[in-house]
Amino acid sequence: MKIDIEERMLHFKQPAGTSRGVYTTRTSWFVTITDGEQQGIGECAPLPDLSCDALPDYGEKLRAKGEEFRAALEQGEDAIDTFFETLRDYPSMLFGFETALLSFECRVHSKLFNTPFSRGEQGIPINGLVWMGAYDEMLCRMEQKLEQGFRCVKLKVGAIDFDQELDLVKRIRERFSHREVELRLDANGGFSTDEALYRLELLSQYAIHSIEQPIKQKQWALMAELCRDAPLPIALDEELIGVNDPDQKRQMLRIIKPAYIVLKPSLHGGMRGCREWISIAKDEGIGSWITSALESNIGLNAIAQFCSVVYGDHITMPQGLGTGQLFTDNIPMPLEIRGDQLWITKP
């Protein structure tokens, strides 16, 4: 058994802006398992200044973990499970190793699970994502998503003038009712604690489905107040990063009481950790959905198939899986967007 690890830089077709900054490139590491006959591939994709495991020596650490993974593979299932447990604090690595193993165990390495989506029989509804930018750029992108037929649009907010962002939201609602277009917002922690509630009150008049992470993470008491007092549903995203212990996950959700959590396997504990989050959230009466985190098509394929497993057939809530067209040098995979759904294409 051999483990290869390759570092690769991907280039965005256009800058991807959030309230934390603008991405023009991103680096991923690809883990490949080979035994001379079969191979499997997974993607480890930490985000700088965001992932809890975005270490300065990430590549060196990953290669050391790769050797541990190879040894675990030779020892069997219990050793693999123990190895995966050691990666609780390294979610992007865990997700890459999980995907590589699933891919290795399949005859077709792009088909990780046996679900209607994985077999190309059903699509998964997704939201159209509008990145931050100048007002005119965001308006143009928003119009494009609506013209493409998306019935759920997600706007990144919190970076440009708030009045302009409010105007964008107003323009959508002037054209489409909340029954026609579901509108989600993602502030990436971009609102100050002093202004957050007032801004949420202004936004609430436009029938917003939810807003992700209105203020910066690690302010549990303030976030709990917002979730209690805000006139629109709040979803946690960055707040979940680095919270990898099951008891701490439950404690946080009980204190903050969000309406939703938004899960990214590369950030929130791999597939194992996300299953845990979904189970705990369900116990607490909290909804969830899954999104990608700027992975290549290797990671996106795994996330989408994982989504089809944990949420079952006939998913109705739009997921955040529309990032496969972001890069000029993406890795080909049998994925395509048809209308407002992501599909796996049949061979």
PDB file of N, CA and C in Angstrom, residues 163-235:
ATOM      1  N   ASP A 163     -26.019  50.154   3.002  1.00  0.00           N
ATOM      2  CA  ASP A 163     -27.189  50.655   2.281  1.00  0.00           C
ATOM      3  C   ASP A 163     -27.259  50.068   0.873  1.00  0.00           C
ATOM      4  N   GLN A 164     -26.093  49.871   0.259  1.00  0.00           N
ATOM      5  CA  GLN A 164     -26.072  49.266  -1.069  1.00  0.00           C
ATOM      6  C   GLN A 164     -26.461  47.787  -0.993  1.00  0.00           C
ATOM      7  N   GLU A 165     -25.987  47.104   0.033  1.00  0.00           N
ATOM      8  CA  GLU A 165     -26.378  45.703   0.207  1.00  0.00           C
ATOM      9  C   GLU A 165     -27.882  45.590   0.444  1.00  0.00           C
ATOM     10  N   LEU A 166     -28.405  46.507   1.216  1.00  0.00           N
ATOM     11  CA  LEU A 166     -29.842  46.516   1.477  1.00  0.00           C
ATOM     12  C   LEU A 166     -30.622  46.754   0.184  1.00  0.00           C
ATOM     13  N   ASP A 167     -30.064  47.600  -0.679  1.00  0.00           N
ATOM     14  CA  ASP A 167     -30.720  47.876  -1.958  1.00  0.00           C
ATOM     15  C   ASP A 167     -30.738  46.642  -2.854  1.00  0.00           C
ATOM     16  N   LEU A 168     -29.655  45.849  -2.814  1.00  0.00           N
ATOM     17  CA  LEU A 168     -29.624  44.611  -3.586  1.00  0.00           C
ATOM     18  C   LEU A 168     -30.736  43.662  -3.132  1.00  0.00           C
ATOM     19  N   VAL A 169     -30.866  43.539  -1.844  1.00  0.00           N
ATOM     20  CA  VAL A 169     -31.913  42.681  -1.291  1.00  0.00           C
ATOM     21  C   VAL A 169     -33.288  43.197  -1.714  1.00  0.00           C
ATOM     22  N   LYS A 170     -33.466  44.505  -1.637  1.00  0.00           N
ATOM     23  CA  LYS A 170     -34.747  45.111  -2.019  1.00  0.00           C
ATOM     24  C   LYS A 170     -35.069  44.841  -3.485  1.00  0.00           C
ATOM     25  N   ARG A 171     -34.065  44.917  -4.355  1.00  0.00           N
ATOM     26  CA  ARG A 171     -34.279  44.686  -5.790  1.00  0.00           C
ATOM     27  C   ARG A 171     -34.783  43.263  -6.052  1.00  0.00           C
ATOM     28  N   ILE A 172     -34.233  42.298  -5.324  1.00  0.00           N
ATOM     29  CA  ILE A 172     -34.700  40.916  -5.498  1.00  0.00           C
ATOM     30  C   ILE A 172     -36.167  40.816  -5.116  1.00  0.00           C
ATOM     31  N   ARG A 173     -36.493  41.397  -3.976  1.00  0.00           N
ATOM     32  CA  ARG A 173     -37.867  41.285  -3.500  1.00  0.00           C
ATOM     33  C   ARG A 173     -38.867  42.083  -4.356  1.00  0.00           C
ATOM     34  N   GLU A 174     -38.402  43.098  -5.024  1.00  0.00           N
ATOM     35  CA  GLU A 174     -39.290  43.825  -5.933  1.00  0.00           C
ATOM     36  C   GLU A 174     -39.660  42.959  -7.140  1.00  0.00           C
ATOM     37  N   ARG A 175     -38.766  42.050  -7.511  1.00  0.00           N
ATOM     38  CA  ARG A 175     -39.011  41.196  -8.673  1.00  0.00           C
ATOM     39  C   ARG A 175     -39.601  39.842  -8.309  1.00  0.00           C
ATOM     40  N   PHE A 176     -39.203  39.318  -7.157  1.00  0.00           N
ATOM     41  CA  PHE A 176     -39.612  37.960  -6.793  1.00  0.00           C
ATOM     42  C   PHE A 176     -40.076  37.927  -5.341  1.00  0.00           C
ATOM     43  N   SER A 177     -41.191  37.287  -5.092  1.00  0.00           N
ATOM     44  CA  SER A 177     -41.672  37.111  -3.723  1.00  0.00           C
ATOM     45  C   SER A 177     -40.856  36.018  -3.042  1.00  0.00           C
ATOM     46  N   HIS A 178     -41.020  35.887  -1.731  1.00  0.00           N
ATOM     47  CA  HIS A 178     -40.285  34.850  -1.013  1.00  0.00           C
ATOM     48  C   HIS A 178     -40.753  33.457  -1.411  1.00  0.00           C
ATOM     49  N   ARG A 179     -41.926  33.338  -2.006  1.00  0.00           N
ATOM     50  CA  ARG A 179     -42.397  32.041  -2.498  1.00  0.00           C
ATOM     51  C   ARG A 179     -41.688  31.644  -3.789  1.00  0.00           C
ATOM     52  N   GLU A 180     -41.224  32.651  -4.532  1.00  0.00           N
ATOM     53  CA  GLU A 180     -40.545  32.390  -5.806  1.00  0.00           C
ATOM     54  C   GLU A 180     -39.039  32.229  -5.638  1.00  0.00           C
ATOM     55  N   VAL A 181     -38.436  33.045  -4.785  1.00  0.00           N
ATOM     56  CA  VAL A 181     -36.986  32.998  -4.567  1.00  0.00           C
ATOM     57  C   VAL A 181     -36.691  33.053  -3.073  1.00  0.00           C
ATOM     58  N   GLU A 182     -36.020  32.013  -2.597  1.00  0.00           N
ATOM     59  CA  GLU A 182     -35.549  32.006  -1.211  1.00  0.00           C
ATOM     60  C   GLU A 182     -34.254  32.792  -1.142  1.00  0.00           C
ATOM     61  N   LEU A 183     -34.140  33.692  -0.196  1.00  0.00           N
ATOM     62  CA  LEU A 183     -32.975  34.562  -0.100  1.00  0.00           C
ATOM     63  C   LEU A 183     -32.229  34.294   1.201  1.00  0.00           C
ATOM     64  N   ARG A 184     -30.964  33.889   1.055  1.00  0.00           N
ATOM     65  CA  ARG A 184     -30.081  33.665   2.205  1.00  0.00           C
ATOM     66  C   ARG A 184     -28.963  34.695   2.175  1.00  0.00           C
ATOM     67  N   LEU A 185     -28.486  35.059   3.345  1.00  0.00           N
ATOM     68  CA  LEU A 185     -27.380  36.000   3.462  1.00  0.00           C
ATOM     69  C   LEU A 185     -26.261  35.354   4.269  1.00  0.00           C
ATOM     70  N   ASP A 186     -25.036  35.762   3.982  1.00  0.00           N
ATOM     71  CA  ASP A 186     -23.873  35.277   4.736  1.00  0.00           C
ATOM     72  C   ASP A 186     -22.972  36.463   5.033  1.00  0.00           C
ATOM     73  N   ALA A 187     -22.889  36.831   6.303  1.00  0.00           N
ATOM     74  CA  ALA A 187     -22.096  37.994   6.697  1.00  0.00           C
ATOM     75  C   ALA A 187     -20.659  37.640   7.033  1.00  0.00           C
ATOM     76  N   ASN A 188     -20.346  36.342   7.191  1.00  0.00           N
ATOM     77  CA  ASN A 188     -18.978  35.930   7.549  1.00  0.00           C
ATOM     78  C   ASN A 188     -18.422  36.726   8.716  1.00  0.00           C
ATOM     79  N   GLY A 189     -19.292  37.038   9.696  1.00  0.00           N
ATOM     80  CA  GLY A 189     -18.852  37.780  10.876  1.00  0.00           C
ATOM     81  C   GLY A 189     -18.604  39.244  10.614  1.00  0.00           C
ATOM     82  N   GLY A 190     -19.172  39.800   9.535  1.00  0.00           N
ATOM     83  CA  GLY A 190     -18.836  41.155   9.111  1.00  0.00           C
ATOM     84  C   GLY A 190     -19.559  42.289   9.815  1.00  0.00           C
ATOM     85  N   PHE A 191     -20.599  41.992  10.622  1.00  0.00           N
ATOM     86  CA  PHE A 191     -21.314  43.059  11.332  1.00  0.00           C
ATOM     87  C   PHE A 191     -20.695  43.267  12.713  1.00  0.00           C
ATOM     88  N   SER A 192     -20.609  44.511  13.132  1.00  0.00           N
ATOM     89  CA  SER A 192     -20.143  44.773  14.493  1.00  0.00           C
ATOM     90  C   SER A 192     -21.251  44.414  15.474  1.00  0.00           C
ATOM     91  N   THR A 193     -20.870  44.134  16.698  1.00  0.00           N
ATOM     92  CA  THR A 193     -21.879  43.760  17.696  1.00  0.00           C
ATOM     93  C   THR A 193     -22.835  44.915  17.978  1.00  0.00           C
ATOM     94  N   ASP A 194     -22.377  46.149  17.830  1.00  0.00           N
ATOM     95  CA  ASP A 194     -23.222  47.309  18.109  1.00  0.00           C
ATOM     96  C   ASP A 194     -24.319  47.492  17.056  1.00  0.00           C
ATOM     97  N   GLU A 195     -24.010  47.152  15.807  1.00  0.00           N
ATOM     98  CA  GLU A 195     -24.949  47.441  14.724  1.00  0.00           C
ATOM     99  C   GLU A 195     -25.708  46.217  14.236  1.00  0.00           C
ATOM    100  N   ALA A 196     -25.324  45.026  14.685  1.00  0.00           N
ATOM    101  CA  ALA A 196     -25.866  43.789  14.112  1.00  0.00           C
ATOM    102  C   ALA A 196     -27.385  43.708  14.228  1.00  0.00           C
ATOM    103  N   LEU A 197     -27.928  43.931  15.422  1.00  0.00           N
ATOM    104  CA  LEU A 197     -29.371  43.765  15.600  1.00  0.00           C
ATOM    105  C   LEU A 197     -30.150  44.754  14.737  1.00  0.00           C
ATOM    106  N   TYR A 198     -29.693  45.996  14.679  1.00  0.00           N
ATOM    107  CA  TYR A 198     -30.373  47.004  13.863  1.00  0.00           C
ATOM    108  C   TYR A 198     -30.362  46.594  12.390  1.00  0.00           C
ATOM    109  N   ARG A 199     -29.221  46.105  11.907  1.00  0.00           N
ATOM    110  CA  ARG A 199     -29.136  45.689  10.511  1.00  0.00           C
ATOM    111  C   ARG A 199     -30.046  44.486  10.229  1.00  0.00           C
ATOM    112  N   LEU A 200     -30.103  43.561  11.166  1.00  0.00           N
ATOM    113  CA  LEU A 200     -30.975  42.405  10.981  1.00  0.00           C
ATOM    114  C   LEU A 200     -32.440  42.827  10.958  1.00  0.00           C
ATOM    115  N   GLU A 201     -32.783  43.835  11.747  1.00  0.00           N
ATOM    116  CA  GLU A 201     -34.155  44.342  11.727  1.00  0.00           C
ATOM    117  C   GLU A 201     -34.487  44.948  10.367  1.00  0.00           C
ATOM    118  N   LEU A 202     -33.544  45.680   9.778  1.00  0.00           N
ATOM    119  CA  LEU A 202     -33.780  46.265   8.457  1.00  0.00           C
ATOM    120  C   LEU A 202     -33.908  45.179   7.391  1.00  0.00           C
ATOM    121  N   LEU A 203     -33.064  44.173   7.484  1.00  0.00           N
ATOM    122  CA  LEU A 203     -33.087  43.096   6.493  1.00  0.00           C
ATOM    123  C   LEU A 203     -34.350  42.242   6.600  1.00  0.00           C
ATOM    124  N   SER A 204     -34.886  42.122   7.791  1.00  0.00           N
ATOM    125  CA  SER A 204     -36.004  41.208   8.021  1.00  0.00           C
ATOM    126  C   SER A 204     -37.260  41.588   7.243  1.00  0.00           C
ATOM    127  N   GLN A 205     -37.366  42.847   6.825  1.00  0.00           N
ATOM    128  CA  GLN A 205     -38.570  43.259   6.086  1.00  0.00           C
ATOM    129  C   GLN A 205     -38.625  42.652   4.684  1.00  0.00           C
ATOM    130  N   TYR A 206     -37.528  41.988   4.269  1.00  0.00           N
ATOM    131  CA  TYR A 206     -37.479  41.430   2.913  1.00  0.00           C
ATOM    132  C   TYR A 206     -37.572  39.902   2.909  1.00  0.00           C
ATOM    133  N   ALA A 207     -38.178  39.339   3.928  1.00  0.00           N
ATOM    134  CA  ALA A 207     -38.442  37.890   3.976  1.00  0.00           C
ATOM    135  C   ALA A 207     -37.170  37.075   3.730  1.00  0.00           C
ATOM    136  N   ILE A 208     -36.179  37.276   4.579  1.00  0.00           N
ATOM    137  CA  ILE A 208     -34.913  36.558   4.477  1.00  0.00           C
ATOM    138  C   ILE A 208     -35.061  35.174   5.109  1.00  0.00           C
ATOM    139  N   HIS A 209     -34.596  34.156   4.409  1.00  0.00           N
ATOM    140  CA  HIS A 209     -34.646  32.799   4.965  1.00  0.00           C
ATOM    141  C   HIS A 209     -33.777  32.697   6.211  1.00  0.00           C
ATOM    142  N   SER A 210     -32.534  33.223   6.115  1.00  0.00           N
ATOM    143  CA  SER A 210     -31.592  33.145   7.234  1.00  0.00           C
ATOM    144  C   SER A 210     -30.366  33.991   6.912  1.00  0.00           C
ATOM    145  N   ILE A 211     -29.594  34.284   7.952  1.00  0.00           N
ATOM    146  CA  ILE A 211     -28.302  34.944   7.763  1.00  0.00           C
ATOM    147  C   ILE A 211     -27.251  34.164   8.534  1.00  0.00           C
ATOM    148  N   GLU A 212     -26.150  33.860   7.859  1.00  0.00           N
ATOM    149  CA  GLU A 212     -25.063  33.118   8.481  1.00  0.00           C
ATOM    150  C   GLU A 212     -24.107  34.066   9.187  1.00  0.00           C
ATOM    151  N   GLN A 213     -23.727  33.684  10.376  1.00  0.00           N
ATOM    152  CA  GLN A 213     -22.648  34.296  11.147  1.00  0.00           C
ATOM    153  C   GLN A 213     -22.640  35.829  11.051  1.00  0.00           C
ATOM    154  N   PRO A 214     -23.654  36.516  11.599  1.00  0.00           N
ATOM    155  CA  PRO A 214     -23.685  37.982  11.500  1.00  0.00           C
ATOM    156  C   PRO A 214     -22.532  38.672  12.215  1.00  0.00           C
ATOM    157  N   ILE A 215     -22.080  38.121  13.346  1.00  0.00           N
ATOM    158  CA  ILE A 215     -20.940  38.702  14.061  1.00  0.00           C
ATOM    159  C   ILE A 215     -19.828  37.664  14.155  1.00  0.00           C
ATOM    160  N   LYS A 216     -18.642  38.126  14.546  1.00  0.00           N
ATOM    161  CA  LYS A 216     -17.497  37.224  14.619  1.00  0.00           C
ATOM    162  C   LYS A 216     -17.749  36.112  15.641  1.00  0.00           C
ATOM    163  N   GLN A 217     -17.112  34.983  15.391  1.00  0.00           N
ATOM    164  CA  GLN A 217     -17.275  33.827  16.249  1.00  0.00           C
ATOM    165  C   GLN A 217     -16.633  34.032  17.617  1.00  0.00           C
ATOM    166  N   LYS A 218     -16.886  33.082  18.503  1.00  0.00           N
ATOM    167  CA  LYS A 218     -16.351  33.037  19.872  1.00  0.00           C
ATOM    168  C   LYS A 218     -16.895  34.154  20.749  1.00  0.00           C
ATOM    169  N   GLN A 219     -18.126  34.561  20.460  1.00  0.00           N
ATOM    170  CA  GLN A 219     -18.841  35.504  21.319  1.00  0.00           C
ATOM    171  C   GLN A 219     -20.198  34.867  21.650  1.00  0.00           C
ATOM    172  N   TRP A 220     -20.152  33.778  22.376  1.00  0.00           N
ATOM    173  CA  TRP A 220     -21.342  32.960  22.562  1.00  0.00           C
ATOM    174  C   TRP A 220     -22.495  33.738  23.187  1.00  0.00           C
ATOM    175  N   ALA A 221     -22.200  34.528  24.209  1.00  0.00           N
ATOM    176  CA  ALA A 221     -23.271  35.249  24.897  1.00  0.00           C
ATOM    177  C   ALA A 221     -23.939  36.257  23.957  1.00  0.00           C
ATOM    178  N   LEU A 222     -23.128  36.983  23.185  1.00  0.00           N
ATOM    179  CA  LEU A 222     -23.676  37.980  22.258  1.00  0.00           C
ATOM    180  C   LEU A 222     -24.431  37.301  21.118  1.00  0.00           C
ATOM    181  N   MET A 223     -23.907  36.194  20.626  1.00  0.00           N
ATOM    182  CA  MET A 223     -24.600  35.479  19.558  1.00  0.00           C
ATOM    183  C   MET A 223     -25.917  34.904  20.068  1.00  0.00           C
ATOM    184  N   ALA A 224     -25.921  34.434  21.310  1.00  0.00           N
ATOM    185  CA  ALA A 224     -27.162  33.909  21.897  1.00  0.00           C
ATOM    186  C   ALA A 224     -28.219  35.010  21.993  1.00  0.00           C
ATOM    187  N   GLU A 225     -27.797  36.224  22.357  1.00  0.00           N
ATOM    188  CA  GLU A 225     -28.731  37.354  22.416  1.00  0.00           C
ATOM    189  C   GLU A 225     -29.303  37.656  21.038  1.00  0.00           C
ATOM    190  N   LEU A 226     -28.442  37.633  20.016  1.00  0.00           N
ATOM    191  CA  LEU A 226     -28.915  37.890  18.657  1.00  0.00           C
ATOM    192  C   LEU A 226     -29.919  36.829  18.215  1.00  0.00           C
ATOM    193  N   CYS A 227     -29.585  35.560  18.486  1.00  0.00           N
ATOM    194  CA  CYS A 227     -30.495  34.482  18.088  1.00  0.00           C
ATOM    195  C   CYS A 227     -31.847  34.624  18.793  1.00  0.00           C
ATOM    196  N   ARG A 228     -31.824  35.135  20.011  1.00  0.00           N
ATOM    197  CA  ARG A 228     -33.059  35.314  20.769  1.00  0.00           C
ATOM    198  C   ARG A 228     -33.858  36.521  20.281  1.00  0.00           C
ATOM    199  N   ASP A 229     -33.164  37.620  19.956  1.00  0.00           N
ATOM    200  CA  ASP A 229     -33.847  38.892  19.701  1.00  0.00           C
ATOM    201  C   ASP A 229     -34.032  39.238  18.226  1.00  0.00           C
ATOM    202  N   ALA A 230     -33.221  38.657  17.350  1.00  0.00           N
ATOM    203  CA  ALA A 230     -33.289  39.032  15.936  1.00  0.00           C
ATOM    204  C   ALA A 230     -34.599  38.586  15.304  1.00  0.00           C
ATOM    205  N   PRO A 231     -35.140  39.401  14.400  1.00  0.00           N
ATOM    206  CA  PRO A 231     -36.415  39.052  13.753  1.00  0.00           C
ATOM    207  C   PRO A 231     -36.258  38.148  12.536  1.00  0.00           C
ATOM    208  N   LEU A 232     -35.084  37.581  12.353  1.00  0.00           N
ATOM    209  CA  LEU A 232     -34.895  36.612  11.268  1.00  0.00           C
ATOM    210  C   LEU A 232     -33.981  35.489  11.758  1.00  0.00           C
ATOM    211  N   PRO A 233     -34.080  34.297  11.163  1.00  0.00           N
ATOM    212  CA  PRO A 233     -33.303  33.144  11.637  1.00  0.00           C
ATOM    213  C   PRO A 233     -31.801  33.325  11.415  1.00  0.00           C
ATOM    214  N   ILE A 234     -31.031  32.882  12.394  1.00  0.00           N
ATOM    215  CA  ILE A 234     -29.570  32.968  12.328  1.00  0.00           C
ATOM    216  C   ILE A 234     -28.983  31.569  12.214  1.00  0.00           C
ATOM    217  N   ALA A 235     -27.992  31.431  11.319  1.00  0.00           N
ATOM    218  CA  ALA A 235     -27.281  30.164  11.130  1.00  0.00           C
ATOM    219  C   ALA A 235     -25.830  30.339  11.573  1.00  0.00           C
TER     220      ALA A 235
END
